[in-house]
Short mmCIF file of C-alpha atoms in Angstrom, two decimals:
data_model
loop_
_atom_site.label_atom_id
_atom_site.label_comp_id
_atom_site.label_asym_id
_atom_site.label_seq_id
_atom_site.Cartn_x
_atom_site.Cartn_y
_atom_site.Cartn_z
CA MET A 48 0.91 10.91 24.97
CA THR A 49 -2.81 10.93 24.25
CA LEU A 50 -4.33 9.98 20.90
CA GLU A 51 -5.13 13.63 20.22
CA GLN A 52 -1.53 14.64 20.90
CA PHE A 53 -0.31 11.82 18.67
CA LEU A 54 -2.59 12.84 15.79
CA THR A 55 -1.56 16.49 16.20
CA LEU A 56 2.07 15.43 15.98
CA VAL A 57 1.44 13.23 12.92
CA ARG A 58 -0.46 16.03 11.14
CA SER A 59 2.08 18.74 11.90
CA ALA A 60 5.46 17.01 11.65
CA ASP A 61 7.40 16.02 8.55
CA PRO A 62 6.84 12.26 8.01
CA MET A 63 10.56 11.83 7.18
CA ASP A 64 11.47 13.27 10.59
CA LEU A 65 8.93 11.01 12.34
CA VAL A 66 10.28 7.89 10.62
CA THR A 67 13.93 8.76 11.20
CA GLU A 68 13.26 9.44 14.87
CA SER A 69 11.27 6.19 15.20
CA LEU A 70 14.01 4.06 13.64
CA HIS A 71 16.72 5.56 15.85
CA ARG A 72 15.08 5.68 19.28
CA ASP A 73 16.86 4.43 22.37
CA PHE A 74 13.56 3.15 23.78
CA VAL A 75 10.02 2.58 22.52
CA HIS A 76 6.56 2.51 24.03
CA ALA A 77 6.61 -1.31 24.33
CA ILE A 78 10.01 -1.25 26.07
CA PRO A 79 10.43 2.15 27.76
CA ASP A 80 13.64 1.10 29.53
CA GLU A 81 16.70 1.95 27.39
CA SER A 82 18.78 -0.95 28.64
CA LYS A 83 16.01 -3.52 28.11
CA TYR A 84 15.28 -2.17 24.63
CA ARG A 85 18.97 -2.35 23.68
CA THR A 86 19.09 -5.94 25.00
CA PHE A 87 16.03 -6.87 22.91
CA VAL A 88 17.51 -5.33 19.75
CA ASP A 89 20.89 -6.96 20.42
CA LYS A 90 19.19 -10.36 20.79
CA VAL A 91 17.61 -9.93 17.35
CA ARG A 92 20.91 -8.67 15.90
CA LEU A 93 22.63 -11.91 16.97
CA ASP A 94 20.46 -13.73 14.41
CA TYR A 95 20.89 -11.00 11.77
CA PRO A 96 24.55 -9.96 12.14
CA SER A 97 24.66 -8.29 8.72
CA SER A 98 21.69 -6.06 9.55
CA GLU A 99 22.07 -2.33 9.13
CA ARG A 100 19.41 -1.49 11.73
CA ILE A 101 16.82 -3.25 13.87
CA ALA A 102 13.94 -1.40 15.49
CA ILE A 103 10.53 -2.03 16.99
CA MET A 104 8.04 -0.09 14.89
CA GLY A 105 4.25 0.12 14.81
CA SER A 106 2.20 0.80 17.92
CA GLY A 107 4.98 -0.79 20.00
CA ASN A 108 7.14 2.16 18.97
CA TRP A 109 4.78 5.14 19.04
CA LYS A 110 1.86 3.80 21.18
CA PHE A 111 -0.82 4.08 18.47
CA SER A 112 -1.50 2.35 15.19
CA LEU A 113 -1.02 4.50 12.09
CA ASN A 114 -4.00 2.83 10.47
CA PRO A 115 -7.14 5.02 10.42
CA ARG A 116 -9.24 1.92 9.65
CA LYS A 117 -8.15 0.56 13.03
CA ASN A 118 -9.14 3.91 14.59
CA PHE A 119 -5.47 4.51 15.49
CA SER A 120 -5.85 1.82 18.14
CA GLU A 121 -3.66 2.11 21.19
CA TYR A 122 -0.99 -0.48 21.96
CA HIS A 123 -2.63 -3.08 24.20
CA ALA A 124 -2.18 -6.54 25.72
CA LYS A 125 -2.97 -8.31 22.42
CA SER A 126 -0.88 -6.03 20.20
CA ASP A 127 1.92 -7.72 18.36
CA ILE A 128 5.47 -6.40 18.16
CA ASP A 129 6.48 -5.23 14.68
CA VAL A 130 10.22 -5.44 14.13
CA ALA A 131 11.93 -3.80 11.18
CA VAL A 132 15.10 -5.62 10.13
CA ILE A 133 17.08 -3.64 7.59
CA CYS A 134 19.20 -6.40 6.11
CA ARG A 135 19.91 -6.88 2.41
CA GLU A 136 21.00 -10.50 2.98
CA SER A 137 17.74 -11.53 4.72
CA PHE A 138 15.70 -9.57 2.18
CA GLU A 139 17.39 -11.33 -0.75
CA GLN A 140 17.21 -14.83 0.80
CA THR A 141 13.49 -14.42 1.39
CA TRP A 142 12.95 -12.96 -2.06
CA GLU A 143 14.77 -15.94 -3.61
CA GLU A 144 12.56 -18.39 -1.67
CA LEU A 145 9.45 -16.59 -2.93
CA ARG A 146 10.78 -16.58 -6.52
CA THR A 147 11.57 -20.29 -6.32
CA TYR A 148 8.03 -21.01 -5.17
CA HIS A 149 6.64 -18.69 -7.83
CA ARG A 150 8.60 -20.33 -10.65
CA LYS A 151 7.50 -23.82 -9.58
CA ASN A 152 3.85 -23.12 -8.83
CA PHE A 153 2.48 -19.89 -10.28
CA TYR A 154 0.61 -21.39 -13.24
CA LEU A 155 -0.93 -24.10 -11.06
CA LEU A 156 -2.35 -21.72 -8.46
CA PRO A 157 -5.97 -20.62 -8.24
CA LYS A 158 -6.66 -16.99 -9.15
CA ASP A 159 -6.88 -15.71 -5.55
CA GLN A 160 -3.50 -17.22 -4.64
CA LYS A 161 -1.97 -15.73 -7.80
CA GLU A 162 -3.22 -12.32 -6.68
CA VAL A 163 -1.58 -12.73 -3.27
CA LEU A 164 1.69 -13.75 -4.92
CA LYS A 165 1.48 -10.76 -7.28
CA ARG A 166 0.88 -8.40 -4.36
CA ASN A 167 3.87 -9.84 -2.53
CA GLY A 168 5.89 -9.26 -5.70
CA GLU A 169 4.88 -5.59 -5.62
CA ASN A 170 6.01 -5.44 -2.00
CA VAL A 171 9.38 -6.97 -2.89
CA TYR A 172 9.71 -4.40 -5.68
CA SER A 173 9.07 -1.76 -2.99
CA GLY A 174 11.94 -3.14 -0.92
CA PHE A 175 10.29 -5.17 1.83
CA VAL A 176 9.41 -8.81 2.39
CA SER A 177 8.39 -11.23 5.11
CA PRO A 178 9.13 -14.97 5.25
CA LYS A 179 5.51 -15.41 6.42
CA TRP A 180 4.58 -14.89 2.76
CA ILE A 181 6.36 -18.05 1.62
CA PRO A 182 3.45 -20.47 1.06
CA GLU A 183 5.39 -23.68 1.66
CA LYS A 184 7.96 -24.99 4.10
CA SER A 185 11.42 -23.55 3.63
CA ASN A 186 14.57 -23.01 5.64
CA VAL A 187 14.07 -19.24 5.56
CA LYS A 188 10.49 -19.48 6.83
CA PHE A 189 11.48 -22.03 9.50
CA ALA A 190 14.32 -19.83 10.81
CA TYR A 191 11.98 -16.82 10.83
CA THR A 192 9.39 -18.73 12.87
CA LEU A 193 11.99 -19.98 15.35
CA ASN A 194 13.40 -16.49 15.76
CA THR A 195 10.10 -14.67 16.17
CA ASN A 196 9.03 -17.24 18.78
CA LYS A 197 12.34 -16.78 20.61
CA TYR A 198 11.89 -12.98 20.71
CA SER A 199 8.42 -13.32 22.26
CA ASN A 200 9.64 -13.10 25.83
CA ASP A 201 8.87 -11.47 29.17
CA VAL A 202 10.38 -8.12 28.10
CA ILE A 203 7.53 -7.65 25.60
CA GLY A 204 4.87 -9.44 27.62
CA PHE A 205 5.14 -12.59 25.47
CA ARG A 206 3.38 -10.82 22.59
CA SER A 207 3.75 -12.31 19.13
CA VAL A 208 6.54 -10.84 17.02
CA ALA A 209 6.26 -10.05 13.32
CA MET A 210 9.33 -9.05 11.38
CA MET A 211 9.67 -7.32 8.04
CA TYR A 212 12.95 -7.44 6.16
CA PHE A 213 13.93 -4.30 4.26
CA LYS A 214 16.41 -4.17 1.41
CA ASN A 215 18.03 -1.02 2.81
CA GLN A 216 17.37 2.02 4.98
CA ASP A 217 15.83 4.03 2.09
CA GLU A 218 13.17 1.36 1.52
CA ALA A 219 12.37 1.14 5.23
CA VAL A 220 12.02 4.89 5.48
CA ASP A 221 9.79 4.95 2.38
CA TYR A 222 7.56 2.19 3.81
CA TYR A 223 7.02 3.97 7.11
CA ILE A 224 6.59 7.39 5.50
CA ARG A 225 3.62 5.91 3.64
CA GLY A 226 2.20 4.82 7.01
CA PHE A 227 2.54 8.30 8.50
CA LEU A 228 1.01 9.86 5.37
CA GLN A 229 -1.92 7.46 5.61
CA ALA A 230 -2.39 8.42 9.27
CA LYS A 231 -2.12 12.11 8.39
CA LYS A 232 -4.97 11.81 5.86
CA GLY A 233 -7.11 9.55 8.04
CA LYS A 234 -9.87 10.37 10.47
#
């Protein structure tokens, strides 16, 4: 698919359909072999057994970035792999770690760090979180780092892996719909 074909698809299709199809694919751009993609997802699922769904998203899924400010850049050798993990348990554990940090430190933080923490709070309210946002060492952040390093293997060209935990499928769909809407308006 060319960039023009991708943008035509994004502009003409219902974003809900695009997201649903992206979350439920049997293969993605980064791993076009069905069997290898299933193996990758199953490897992640071993660490998140209570997950509802796991999928590679971003340019690793559909070949191009949805971000107009990145000029809808094509998936390339330095692209990372964005993994959506729909798992209430992981979402809530990470949220609790952030809240614990917030309760202990918020009033001691400089203004710019308070703004980052507030923005992350808005993201949690919207149903998604990443352990990368936890500013200090924690078991949740450590496990996340170990796991993302483990998933960076030959199947994905040893690219870095970034995971986002979603509270449920509705929140994941909402998050990615916003990305497709942003792409639809862009450029």
